[in-house]
Amino acid sequence: MSIKVDKVTKTFGQFKALDEVSLDINTGELIALLGPSGSGKTTLLRIIAGLETAEAGEILFHGEDTKETKVKDRNVGFVFQHYALFRHMTVFENIAFGLRVKPKHLRPTDAQIKERVHELLRLVQLDWVANRYPAQLSGGQRQRIALARALAIEPRVLLLDEPFGSLDAQVRKELRQWLRRFHDDLHITTLFVTHDQEEALEVADKIVVMNKGKIEQVGSPQDVYHNPASVFVLNFLGNVNIFHARIEEEQGAAGKPRRMYVRPHQLTVSRFSLSADSVKAAITFINPAGSMVKIDAKSRQGEIFQVEVSQEEHAQLKLAKNDEVFLTPKKITYCEYDI
Ligand code: ATP
């Protein structure tokens, strides 16, 4: 099912939570709504779900306006950060719930429900917990059951609000890879809200970066990371260093100051100056634990640069704290002229 968000505005009192937001989601896409706290992600998700109404704009499901469609008729599955499963019901009954409350003429038989619930439990790889109660599950297992419950009604759209937000880092990582594979199998149009850029970059087909009730950029993870549309996107998607330069030879920008933004792994570290853009800095910190070696270096002007070099480069350069080095941009991720 495709979704079209067309100039949606939502205010709470004086506050504009969404400001003419437009977005096109294709059938079967896995979309991350990414942004800082208060940027409007949840509000947008709730409006798409029909749990909240917009003052202006439209939400179209497969080209049809949803204004008259009630929440229960939208065929949407939800999973929230703290989506409390029914504590007094077994896992089996939790998943079966959405099927049991269907109107009589649509309700499956007991045998069909049993088959469906076990099919979903197998899908989330938890067939062995059917008779347990939620309290007897780990946080990660509970979220997978919440997902199975959301899928029971065969939704055409899946909406997930920080589904792994309350879990510890390791479980989060496992579940996000699991969600990716899971989506690859089922291809349900899925929107998930997150403020974690790593999660969005790793899981989504497309990332929608939000800031203050507006969309800053929509693009593939690669796009938003390597070709950010604004300084906000640039900063939100990872660490970045600023270089100041005055370009003489470039057409149209002759002599104008410019600010170049460079990601930590796109800096070359050398013992000698490599170009006019090289900045001299003293190493203040080295962290070799990880796939890349992380280095902090301070320029004479007091700016701190964050650098990442490979383990091999680090060994070759024999870098140590307090060493003076030169930092030269290999690739500039973003450039500002009007400063
Ligand atoms: P978070 O990651 O913190 O959940 P978010 O990007 O999902 O943030 P929203 O929950 O959409 O942000 O909220 C956007 C803004 O709208 C916030 O400033 C919030 O305080 C405000 N807001 C949301 N719901 C209401 C409400 N029911 N009444 C008043 N203000 C609200």
PDB file of C-alpha atoms in Angstrom, residues 30-325:
ATOM      1  CA  LEU A  30      10.794   0.454   4.855  1.00  0.00           C
ATOM      2  CA  ILE A  31      10.983   4.081   5.920  1.00  0.00           C
ATOM      3  CA  ALA A  32      12.702   5.602   8.949  1.00  0.00           C
ATOM      4  CA  LEU A  33      11.385   8.859  10.362  1.00  0.00           C
ATOM      5  CA  LEU A  34      14.536  10.251  11.946  1.00  0.00           C
ATOM      6  CA  GLY A  35      14.933  13.411  13.963  1.00  0.00           C
ATOM      7  CA  PRO A  36      15.623  14.870  17.382  1.00  0.00           C
ATOM      8  CA  SER A  37      13.134  14.825  20.220  1.00  0.00           C
ATOM      9  CA  GLY A  38      10.154  17.065  19.487  1.00  0.00           C
ATOM     10  CA  SER A  39      10.713  17.227  15.720  1.00  0.00           C
ATOM     11  CA  GLY A  40       7.245  15.818  15.002  1.00  0.00           C
ATOM     12  CA  LYS A  41       7.975  12.186  14.138  1.00  0.00           C
ATOM     13  CA  THR A  42       5.420  10.631  16.455  1.00  0.00           C
ATOM     14  CA  THR A  43       2.805  13.213  15.529  1.00  0.00           C
ATOM     15  CA  LEU A  44       3.221  12.357  11.851  1.00  0.00           C
ATOM     16  CA  LEU A  45       2.998   8.632  12.585  1.00  0.00           C
ATOM     17  CA  ARG A  46      -0.151   9.112  14.676  1.00  0.00           C
ATOM     18  CA  ILE A  47      -1.798  11.188  11.961  1.00  0.00           C
ATOM     19  CA  ILE A  48      -1.039   8.510   9.359  1.00  0.00           C
ATOM     20  CA  ALA A  49      -2.526   5.945  11.739  1.00  0.00           C
ATOM     21  CA  GLY A  50      -5.663   8.043  12.237  1.00  0.00           C
ATOM     22  CA  LEU A  51      -5.058   8.407  15.988  1.00  0.00           C
ATOM     23  CA  GLU A  52      -4.658  12.160  15.550  1.00  0.00           C
ATOM     24  CA  THR A  53      -6.230  14.517  13.024  1.00  0.00           C
ATOM     25  CA  ALA A  54      -4.438  17.199  11.062  1.00  0.00           C
ATOM     26  CA  GLU A  55      -5.826  20.742  10.728  1.00  0.00           C
ATOM     27  CA  ALA A  56      -4.786  20.939   7.131  1.00  0.00           C
ATOM     28  CA  GLY A  57      -3.587  18.540   4.486  1.00  0.00           C
ATOM     29  CA  GLU A  58      -4.449  15.006   3.517  1.00  0.00           C
ATOM     30  CA  ILE A  59      -3.290  11.467   4.034  1.00  0.00           C
ATOM     31  CA  LEU A  60      -3.952   9.206   1.075  1.00  0.00           C
ATOM     32  CA  PHE A  61      -3.725   5.426   1.248  1.00  0.00           C
ATOM     33  CA  HIS A  62      -3.266   4.033  -2.224  1.00  0.00           C
ATOM     34  CA  GLY A  63      -4.497   7.291  -3.706  1.00  0.00           C
ATOM     35  CA  GLU A  64      -7.635   7.475  -1.543  1.00  0.00           C
ATOM     36  CA  ASP A  65      -8.261  10.148   1.060  1.00  0.00           C
ATOM     37  CA  THR A  66      -8.460   8.609   4.534  1.00  0.00           C
ATOM     38  CA  LYS A  67     -10.415  11.394   6.233  1.00  0.00           C
ATOM     39  CA  GLU A  68     -13.564   9.299   6.525  1.00  0.00           C
ATOM     40  CA  THR A  69     -11.756   6.056   7.332  1.00  0.00           C
ATOM     41  CA  LYS A  70     -11.836   5.071  11.000  1.00  0.00           C
ATOM     42  CA  VAL A  71      -8.688   3.850  12.713  1.00  0.00           C
ATOM     43  CA  LYS A  72      -9.891   0.269  12.891  1.00  0.00           C
ATOM     44  CA  ASP A  73     -10.721   0.263   9.186  1.00  0.00           C
ATOM     45  CA  ARG A  74      -7.339   1.559   8.068  1.00  0.00           C
ATOM     46  CA  ASN A  75      -5.778  -1.861   8.409  1.00  0.00           C
ATOM     47  CA  VAL A  76      -2.735  -0.558  10.199  1.00  0.00           C
ATOM     48  CA  GLY A  77      -0.560  -2.504  12.618  1.00  0.00           C
ATOM     49  CA  PHE A  78       1.214  -0.668  15.465  1.00  0.00           C
ATOM     50  CA  VAL A  79       4.122  -1.335  17.729  1.00  0.00           C
ATOM     51  CA  PHE A  80       5.123   1.251  20.302  1.00  0.00           C
ATOM     52  CA  GLN A  81       8.158   1.573  22.521  1.00  0.00           C
ATOM     53  CA  HIS A  82       6.229   0.468  25.585  1.00  0.00           C
ATOM     54  CA  TYR A  83       3.482  -1.432  23.907  1.00  0.00           C
ATOM     55  CA  ALA A  84       2.283  -3.243  26.960  1.00  0.00           C
ATOM     56  CA  LEU A  85       1.128  -6.707  26.052  1.00  0.00           C
ATOM     57  CA  PHE A  86      -1.908  -7.839  28.039  1.00  0.00           C
ATOM     58  CA  ARG A  87      -0.263  -9.076  31.207  1.00  0.00           C
ATOM     59  CA  HIS A  88      -2.999 -11.479  32.193  1.00  0.00           C
ATOM     60  CA  MET A  89      -3.028 -13.178  28.790  1.00  0.00           C
ATOM     61  CA  THR A  90      -0.598 -15.741  27.442  1.00  0.00           C
ATOM     62  CA  VAL A  91       1.516 -14.908  24.410  1.00  0.00           C
ATOM     63  CA  PHE A  92      -0.888 -17.009  22.321  1.00  0.00           C
ATOM     64  CA  GLU A  93      -3.927 -15.049  23.512  1.00  0.00           C
ATOM     65  CA  ASN A  94      -2.141 -11.717  23.052  1.00  0.00           C
ATOM     66  CA  ILE A  95      -1.519 -12.481  19.396  1.00  0.00           C
ATOM     67  CA  ALA A  96      -4.983 -13.966  18.900  1.00  0.00           C
ATOM     68  CA  PHE A  97      -6.670 -10.891  20.400  1.00  0.00           C
ATOM     69  CA  GLY A  98      -6.998  -8.866  17.189  1.00  0.00           C
ATOM     70  CA  LEU A  99      -8.637 -11.828  15.471  1.00  0.00           C
ATOM     71  CA  ARG A 100     -11.026 -12.651  18.323  1.00  0.00           C
ATOM     72  CA  VAL A 101     -12.440  -9.101  18.449  1.00  0.00           C
ATOM     73  CA  LYS A 102     -13.263  -9.018  14.743  1.00  0.00           C
ATOM     74  CA  PRO A 103     -16.977  -8.715  13.886  1.00  0.00           C
ATOM     75  CA  LYS A 104     -18.605 -12.128  13.856  1.00  0.00           C
ATOM     76  CA  HIS A 105     -18.905 -12.453  10.100  1.00  0.00           C
ATOM     77  CA  LEU A 106     -15.167 -11.733   9.660  1.00  0.00           C
ATOM     78  CA  ARG A 107     -13.910 -13.676  12.666  1.00  0.00           C
ATOM     79  CA  PRO A 108     -11.844 -16.773  11.860  1.00  0.00           C
ATOM     80  CA  THR A 109     -12.701 -20.100  13.497  1.00  0.00           C
ATOM     81  CA  ASP A 110     -10.755 -21.295  16.561  1.00  0.00           C
ATOM     82  CA  ALA A 111      -8.783 -23.688  14.380  1.00  0.00           C
ATOM     83  CA  GLN A 112      -7.893 -20.918  11.927  1.00  0.00           C
ATOM     84  CA  ILE A 113      -6.843 -18.627  14.789  1.00  0.00           C
ATOM     85  CA  LYS A 114      -4.632 -21.352  16.220  1.00  0.00           C
ATOM     86  CA  GLU A 115      -2.978 -21.907  12.878  1.00  0.00           C
ATOM     87  CA  ARG A 116      -2.461 -18.178  12.285  1.00  0.00           C
ATOM     88  CA  VAL A 117      -0.992 -17.534  15.746  1.00  0.00           C
ATOM     89  CA  HIS A 118       1.508 -20.369  15.386  1.00  0.00           C
ATOM     90  CA  GLU A 119       2.423 -19.184  11.920  1.00  0.00           C
ATOM     91  CA  LEU A 120       3.164 -15.709  13.361  1.00  0.00           C
ATOM     92  CA  LEU A 121       5.107 -17.164  16.270  1.00  0.00           C
ATOM     93  CA  ARG A 122       7.253 -19.083  13.835  1.00  0.00           C
ATOM     94  CA  LEU A 123       7.730 -15.909  11.819  1.00  0.00           C
ATOM     95  CA  VAL A 124       9.112 -14.034  14.841  1.00  0.00           C
ATOM     96  CA  GLN A 125      11.011 -17.187  15.802  1.00  0.00           C
ATOM     97  CA  LEU A 126       9.322 -17.612  19.163  1.00  0.00           C
ATOM     98  CA  ASP A 127       7.046 -20.604  18.705  1.00  0.00           C
ATOM     99  CA  TRP A 128       8.226 -22.051  21.984  1.00  0.00           C
ATOM    100  CA  VAL A 129       6.850 -19.231  24.179  1.00  0.00           C
ATOM    101  CA  ALA A 130       3.159 -19.550  23.200  1.00  0.00           C
ATOM    102  CA  ASN A 131       2.008 -20.514  26.683  1.00  0.00           C
ATOM    103  CA  ARG A 132       4.112 -18.042  28.621  1.00  0.00           C
ATOM    104  CA  TYR A 133       2.921 -14.762  30.077  1.00  0.00           C
ATOM    105  CA  PRO A 134       4.588 -11.463  29.035  1.00  0.00           C
ATOM    106  CA  ALA A 135       6.371 -11.185  32.398  1.00  0.00           C
ATOM    107  CA  GLN A 136       8.208 -14.401  31.545  1.00  0.00           C
ATOM    108  CA  LEU A 137       9.784 -12.911  28.404  1.00  0.00           C
ATOM    109  CA  SER A 138      12.843 -10.728  27.842  1.00  0.00           C
ATOM    110  CA  GLY A 139      12.361  -7.174  26.520  1.00  0.00           C
ATOM    111  CA  GLY A 140      13.465  -8.174  23.026  1.00  0.00           C
ATOM    112  CA  GLN A 141      11.110 -11.158  22.992  1.00  0.00           C
ATOM    113  CA  ARG A 142       8.236  -8.948  24.117  1.00  0.00           C
ATOM    114  CA  GLN A 143       8.809  -6.551  21.227  1.00  0.00           C
ATOM    115  CA  ARG A 144       8.841  -9.438  18.763  1.00  0.00           C
ATOM    116  CA  ILE A 145       5.545 -10.666  20.231  1.00  0.00           C
ATOM    117  CA  ALA A 146       4.166  -7.112  19.945  1.00  0.00           C
ATOM    118  CA  LEU A 147       5.131  -7.242  16.274  1.00  0.00           C
ATOM    119  CA  ALA A 148       3.451 -10.636  15.829  1.00  0.00           C
ATOM    120  CA  ARG A 149       0.329  -9.216  17.461  1.00  0.00           C
ATOM    121  CA  ALA A 150       0.373  -6.223  15.110  1.00  0.00           C
ATOM    122  CA  LEU A 151       0.709  -8.579  12.136  1.00  0.00           C
ATOM    123  CA  ALA A 152      -2.174 -10.831  13.187  1.00  0.00           C
ATOM    124  CA  ILE A 153      -4.777  -8.629  11.495  1.00  0.00           C
ATOM    125  CA  GLU A 154      -2.768  -8.739   8.238  1.00  0.00           C
ATOM    126  CA  PRO A 155      -2.139  -4.999   8.137  1.00  0.00           C
ATOM    127  CA  ARG A 156      -1.384  -3.257   4.897  1.00  0.00           C
ATOM    128  CA  VAL A 157       0.773  -0.758   6.763  1.00  0.00           C
ATOM    129  CA  LEU A 158       3.013  -1.268   9.778  1.00  0.00           C
ATOM    130  CA  LEU A 159       3.796   1.687  12.045  1.00  0.00           C
ATOM    131  CA  LEU A 160       6.537   1.318  14.632  1.00  0.00           C
ATOM    132  CA  ASP A 161       7.293   4.057  17.160  1.00  0.00           C
ATOM    133  CA  GLU A 162      10.776   3.596  18.644  1.00  0.00           C
ATOM    134  CA  PRO A 163      10.070  -0.139  18.763  1.00  0.00           C
ATOM    135  CA  PHE A 164      13.473  -0.964  20.231  1.00  0.00           C
ATOM    136  CA  GLY A 165      13.894   2.217  22.260  1.00  0.00           C
ATOM    137  CA  SER A 166      13.746   0.650  25.675  1.00  0.00           C
ATOM    138  CA  LEU A 167      16.115  -2.231  24.962  1.00  0.00           C
ATOM    139  CA  ASP A 168      19.817  -2.459  25.675  1.00  0.00           C
ATOM    140  CA  ALA A 169      22.350  -1.814  22.913  1.00  0.00           C
ATOM    141  CA  GLN A 170      23.119  -5.424  22.028  1.00  0.00           C
ATOM    142  CA  VAL A 171      19.480  -6.540  21.794  1.00  0.00           C
ATOM    143  CA  ARG A 172      18.666  -3.387  19.826  1.00  0.00           C
ATOM    144  CA  LYS A 173      21.325  -4.256  17.292  1.00  0.00           C
ATOM    145  CA  GLU A 174      20.082  -7.808  16.898  1.00  0.00           C
ATOM    146  CA  LEU A 175      16.475  -6.723  16.534  1.00  0.00           C
ATOM    147  CA  ARG A 176      17.202  -4.064  13.960  1.00  0.00           C
ATOM    148  CA  GLN A 177      18.953  -6.619  11.736  1.00  0.00           C
ATOM    149  CA  TRP A 178      16.102  -8.978  12.362  1.00  0.00           C
ATOM    150  CA  LEU A 179      13.564  -6.272  11.343  1.00  0.00           C
ATOM    151  CA  ARG A 180      15.473  -5.724   8.105  1.00  0.00           C
ATOM    152  CA  ARG A 181      15.381  -9.421   7.193  1.00  0.00           C
ATOM    153  CA  PHE A 182      11.792  -9.679   8.331  1.00  0.00           C
ATOM    154  CA  HIS A 183      10.793  -6.801   6.074  1.00  0.00           C
ATOM    155  CA  ASP A 184      12.700  -8.346   3.174  1.00  0.00           C
ATOM    156  CA  ASP A 185      10.467 -11.416   3.538  1.00  0.00           C
ATOM    157  CA  LEU A 186       7.109  -9.703   4.015  1.00  0.00           C
ATOM    158  CA  HIS A 187       7.408  -6.381   2.172  1.00  0.00           C
ATOM    159  CA  ILE A 188       4.694  -4.637   4.155  1.00  0.00           C
ATOM    160  CA  THR A 189       4.868  -0.857   3.807  1.00  0.00           C
ATOM    161  CA  THR A 190       6.562   0.050   7.096  1.00  0.00           C
ATOM    162  CA  LEU A 191       7.297   3.333   8.827  1.00  0.00           C
ATOM    163  CA  PHE A 192       9.389   3.398  11.942  1.00  0.00           C
ATOM    164  CA  VAL A 193      10.232   6.317  14.165  1.00  0.00           C
ATOM    165  CA  THR A 194      13.703   6.606  15.629  1.00  0.00           C
ATOM    166  CA  HIS A 195      16.045   9.258  16.936  1.00  0.00           C
ATOM    167  CA  ASP A 196      18.990   6.891  16.488  1.00  0.00           C
ATOM    168  CA  GLN A 197      20.810   7.665  13.244  1.00  0.00           C
ATOM    169  CA  GLU A 198      22.732   4.398  13.276  1.00  0.00           C
ATOM    170  CA  GLU A 199      19.476   2.471  13.472  1.00  0.00           C
ATOM    171  CA  ALA A 200      17.978   4.447  10.581  1.00  0.00           C
ATOM    172  CA  LEU A 201      21.095   4.112   8.424  1.00  0.00           C
ATOM    173  CA  GLU A 202      21.299   0.388   8.988  1.00  0.00           C
ATOM    174  CA  VAL A 203      17.677  -0.633   8.558  1.00  0.00           C
ATOM    175  CA  ALA A 204      15.787   1.726   6.261  1.00  0.00           C
ATOM    176  CA  ASP A 205      15.362   1.817   2.485  1.00  0.00           C
ATOM    177  CA  LYS A 206      14.687   5.503   2.783  1.00  0.00           C
ATOM    178  CA  ILE A 207      15.276   7.997   5.585  1.00  0.00           C
ATOM    179  CA  VAL A 208      13.060  10.993   6.259  1.00  0.00           C
ATOM    180  CA  VAL A 209      15.031  13.501   8.332  1.00  0.00           C
ATOM    181  CA  MET A 210      12.768  15.766  10.390  1.00  0.00           C
ATOM    182  CA  ASN A 211      13.508  18.964  12.256  1.00  0.00           C
ATOM    183  CA  LYS A 212      11.087  21.349  13.969  1.00  0.00           C
ATOM    184  CA  GLY A 213       7.977  20.053  12.255  1.00  0.00           C
ATOM    185  CA  LYS A 214       9.468  20.045   8.770  1.00  0.00           C
ATOM    186  CA  ILE A 215      11.159  17.504   6.554  1.00  0.00           C
ATOM    187  CA  GLU A 216      14.780  18.450   5.931  1.00  0.00           C
ATOM    188  CA  GLN A 217      15.592  15.656   3.497  1.00  0.00           C
ATOM    189  CA  VAL A 218      14.276  12.388   2.107  1.00  0.00           C
ATOM    190  CA  GLY A 219      16.750   9.955   0.640  1.00  0.00           C
ATOM    191  CA  SER A 220      18.496   6.604   0.788  1.00  0.00           C
ATOM    192  CA  PRO A 221      20.822   6.118   3.787  1.00  0.00           C
ATOM    193  CA  GLN A 222      23.739   6.621   1.447  1.00  0.00           C
ATOM    194  CA  ASP A 223      22.268   9.838   0.122  1.00  0.00           C
ATOM    195  CA  VAL A 224      21.476  11.518   3.396  1.00  0.00           C
ATOM    196  CA  TYR A 225      24.839  10.518   4.864  1.00  0.00           C
ATOM    197  CA  HIS A 226      27.068  11.459   1.927  1.00  0.00           C
ATOM    198  CA  ASN A 227      25.005  14.204   0.305  1.00  0.00           C
ATOM    199  CA  PRO A 228      23.219  15.994   3.117  1.00  0.00           C
ATOM    200  CA  ALA A 229      20.839  18.724   2.005  1.00  0.00           C
ATOM    201  CA  SER A 230      21.536  20.965   4.994  1.00  0.00           C
ATOM    202  CA  VAL A 231      23.918  21.532   7.885  1.00  0.00           C
ATOM    203  CA  PHE A 232      21.244  20.111  10.167  1.00  0.00           C
ATOM    204  CA  VAL A 233      21.168  16.780   8.287  1.00  0.00           C
ATOM    205  CA  LEU A 234      24.939  16.746   8.137  1.00  0.00           C
ATOM    206  CA  ASN A 235      25.271  17.152  11.880  1.00  0.00           C
ATOM    207  CA  PHE A 236      22.441  14.824  12.762  1.00  0.00           C
ATOM    208  CA  LEU A 237      23.828  11.905  10.769  1.00  0.00           C
ATOM    209  CA  GLY A 238      27.305  11.793  12.234  1.00  0.00           C
ATOM    210  CA  ASN A 239      30.342  13.644  13.472  1.00  0.00           C
ATOM    211  CA  VAL A 240      31.757  16.356  11.283  1.00  0.00           C
ATOM    212  CA  ASN A 241      34.722  18.773  11.286  1.00  0.00           C
ATOM    213  CA  ILE A 242      34.678  22.328  10.031  1.00  0.00           C
ATOM    214  CA  PHE A 243      37.451  23.817   7.888  1.00  0.00           C
ATOM    215  CA  HIS A 244      37.558  27.504   7.054  1.00  0.00           C
ATOM    216  CA  ALA A 245      39.016  28.443   3.720  1.00  0.00           C
ATOM    217  CA  ARG A 246      39.211  31.334   1.309  1.00  0.00           C
ATOM    218  CA  ILE A 247      39.102  30.079  -2.229  1.00  0.00           C
ATOM    219  CA  GLU A 248      40.844  32.251  -4.786  1.00  0.00           C
ATOM    220  CA  GLU A 249      40.621  30.315  -8.022  1.00  0.00           C
ATOM    221  CA  GLU A 250      37.040  28.997  -8.048  1.00  0.00           C
ATOM    222  CA  GLN A 251      34.730  30.717 -10.456  1.00  0.00           C
ATOM    223  CA  GLY A 252      31.948  32.703  -8.873  1.00  0.00           C
ATOM    224  CA  ALA A 253      33.298  32.201  -5.380  1.00  0.00           C
ATOM    225  CA  ALA A 254      36.552  34.058  -5.813  1.00  0.00           C
ATOM    226  CA  GLY A 255      37.967  35.252  -2.549  1.00  0.00           C
ATOM    227  CA  LYS A 256      34.815  34.403  -0.630  1.00  0.00           C
ATOM    228  CA  PRO A 257      35.231  32.692   2.691  1.00  0.00           C
ATOM    229  CA  ARG A 258      33.714  29.252   2.854  1.00  0.00           C
ATOM    230  CA  ARG A 259      33.113  26.641   5.460  1.00  0.00           C
ATOM    231  CA  MET A 260      33.890  23.050   4.535  1.00  0.00           C
ATOM    232  CA  TYR A 261      32.413  20.161   6.495  1.00  0.00           C
ATOM    233  CA  VAL A 262      34.423  16.971   6.583  1.00  0.00           C
ATOM    234  CA  ARG A 263      33.552  13.619   8.190  1.00  0.00           C
ATOM    235  CA  PRO A 264      36.177  12.142  10.573  1.00  0.00           C
ATOM    236  CA  HIS A 265      37.139   9.289   8.223  1.00  0.00           C
ATOM    237  CA  GLN A 266      37.589  11.713   5.336  1.00  0.00           C
ATOM    238  CA  LEU A 267      40.636  13.382   6.813  1.00  0.00           C
ATOM    239  CA  THR A 268      44.190  12.401   5.985  1.00  0.00           C
ATOM    240  CA  VAL A 269      46.655  12.513   8.866  1.00  0.00           C
ATOM    241  CA  SER A 270      50.252  13.270   7.903  1.00  0.00           C
ATOM    242  CA  ARG A 271      53.481  14.473   9.447  1.00  0.00           C
ATOM    243  CA  PHE A 272      53.865  17.182   6.783  1.00  0.00           C
ATOM    244  CA  SER A 273      51.507  19.710   5.277  1.00  0.00           C
ATOM    245  CA  LEU A 274      49.893  18.285   2.122  1.00  0.00           C
ATOM    246  CA  SER A 275      48.053  21.314   0.745  1.00  0.00           C
ATOM    247  CA  ALA A 276      46.865  24.825   1.481  1.00  0.00           C
ATOM    248  CA  ASP A 277      43.853  23.254   3.225  1.00  0.00           C
ATOM    249  CA  SER A 278      46.010  21.290   5.698  1.00  0.00           C
ATOM    250  CA  VAL A 279      45.533  22.258   9.324  1.00  0.00           C
ATOM    251  CA  LYS A 280      48.211  21.766  11.944  1.00  0.00           C
ATOM    252  CA  ALA A 281      46.957  20.166  15.152  1.00  0.00           C
ATOM    253  CA  ALA A 282      48.251  18.390  18.228  1.00  0.00           C
ATOM    254  CA  ILE A 283      46.868  14.982  19.158  1.00  0.00           C
ATOM    255  CA  THR A 284      44.994  15.125  22.454  1.00  0.00           C
ATOM    256  CA  PHE A 285      43.400  11.672  22.508  1.00  0.00           C
ATOM    257  CA  ILE A 286      43.740   8.318  20.761  1.00  0.00           C
ATOM    258  CA  ASN A 287      41.239   5.462  21.046  1.00  0.00           C
ATOM    259  CA  PRO A 288      42.387   2.387  19.121  1.00  0.00           C
ATOM    260  CA  ALA A 289      39.544   0.124  20.389  1.00  0.00           C
ATOM    261  CA  GLY A 290      37.272  -0.564  17.433  1.00  0.00           C
ATOM    262  CA  SER A 291      37.516  -1.168  13.710  1.00  0.00           C
ATOM    263  CA  MET A 292      38.876   2.360  13.237  1.00  0.00           C
ATOM    264  CA  VAL A 293      41.231   4.330  15.459  1.00  0.00           C
ATOM    265  CA  LYS A 294      39.569   7.480  16.790  1.00  0.00           C
ATOM    266  CA  ILE A 295      41.757  10.514  17.284  1.00  0.00           C
ATOM    267  CA  ASP A 296      41.084  13.976  18.690  1.00  0.00           C
ATOM    268  CA  ALA A 297      43.479  16.756  17.692  1.00  0.00           C
ATOM    269  CA  LYS A 298      43.509  20.432  18.647  1.00  0.00           C
ATOM    270  CA  SER A 299      44.545  23.223  16.312  1.00  0.00           C
ATOM    271  CA  ARG A 300      46.474  26.288  17.419  1.00  0.00           C
ATOM    272  CA  GLN A 301      43.177  28.226  17.330  1.00  0.00           C
ATOM    273  CA  GLY A 302      41.750  25.774  19.841  1.00  0.00           C
ATOM    274  CA  GLU A 303      39.403  23.901  17.468  1.00  0.00           C
ATOM    275  CA  ILE A 304      39.037  20.201  18.193  1.00  0.00           C
ATOM    276  CA  PHE A 305      39.076  17.885  15.171  1.00  0.00           C
ATOM    277  CA  GLN A 306      37.758  14.347  15.235  1.00  0.00           C
ATOM    278  CA  VAL A 307      39.604  11.958  12.989  1.00  0.00           C
ATOM    279  CA  GLU A 308      39.238   8.270  12.175  1.00  0.00           C
ATOM    280  CA  VAL A 309      42.090   6.328  10.602  1.00  0.00           C
ATOM    281  CA  SER A 310      42.482   2.619   9.874  1.00  0.00           C
ATOM    282  CA  GLN A 311      44.441   0.449  12.290  1.00  0.00           C
ATOM    283  CA  GLU A 312      47.087   0.003   9.560  1.00  0.00           C
ATOM    284  CA  GLU A 313      47.495   3.742   9.048  1.00  0.00           C
ATOM    285  CA  HIS A 314      47.734   4.258  12.778  1.00  0.00           C
ATOM    286  CA  ALA A 315      50.475   1.612  13.064  1.00  0.00           C
ATOM    287  CA  GLN A 316      52.341   3.066  10.091  1.00  0.00           C
ATOM    288  CA  LEU A 317      52.241   6.663  11.342  1.00  0.00           C
ATOM    289  CA  LYS A 318      53.138   5.635  14.910  1.00  0.00           C
ATOM    290  CA  LEU A 319      50.863   8.316  16.281  1.00  0.00           C
ATOM    291  CA  ALA A 320      51.094   9.258  19.952  1.00  0.00           C
ATOM    292  CA  LYS A 321      49.439  11.786  22.228  1.00  0.00           C
ATOM    293  CA  ASN A 322      50.853  15.348  21.912  1.00  0.00           C
ATOM    294  CA  ASP A 323      52.283  14.637  18.426  1.00  0.00           C
ATOM    295  CA  GLU A 324      51.886  17.501  15.955  1.00  0.00           C
ATOM    296  CA  VAL A 325      50.187  16.379  12.740  1.00  0.00           C
TER     297      VAL A 325
END
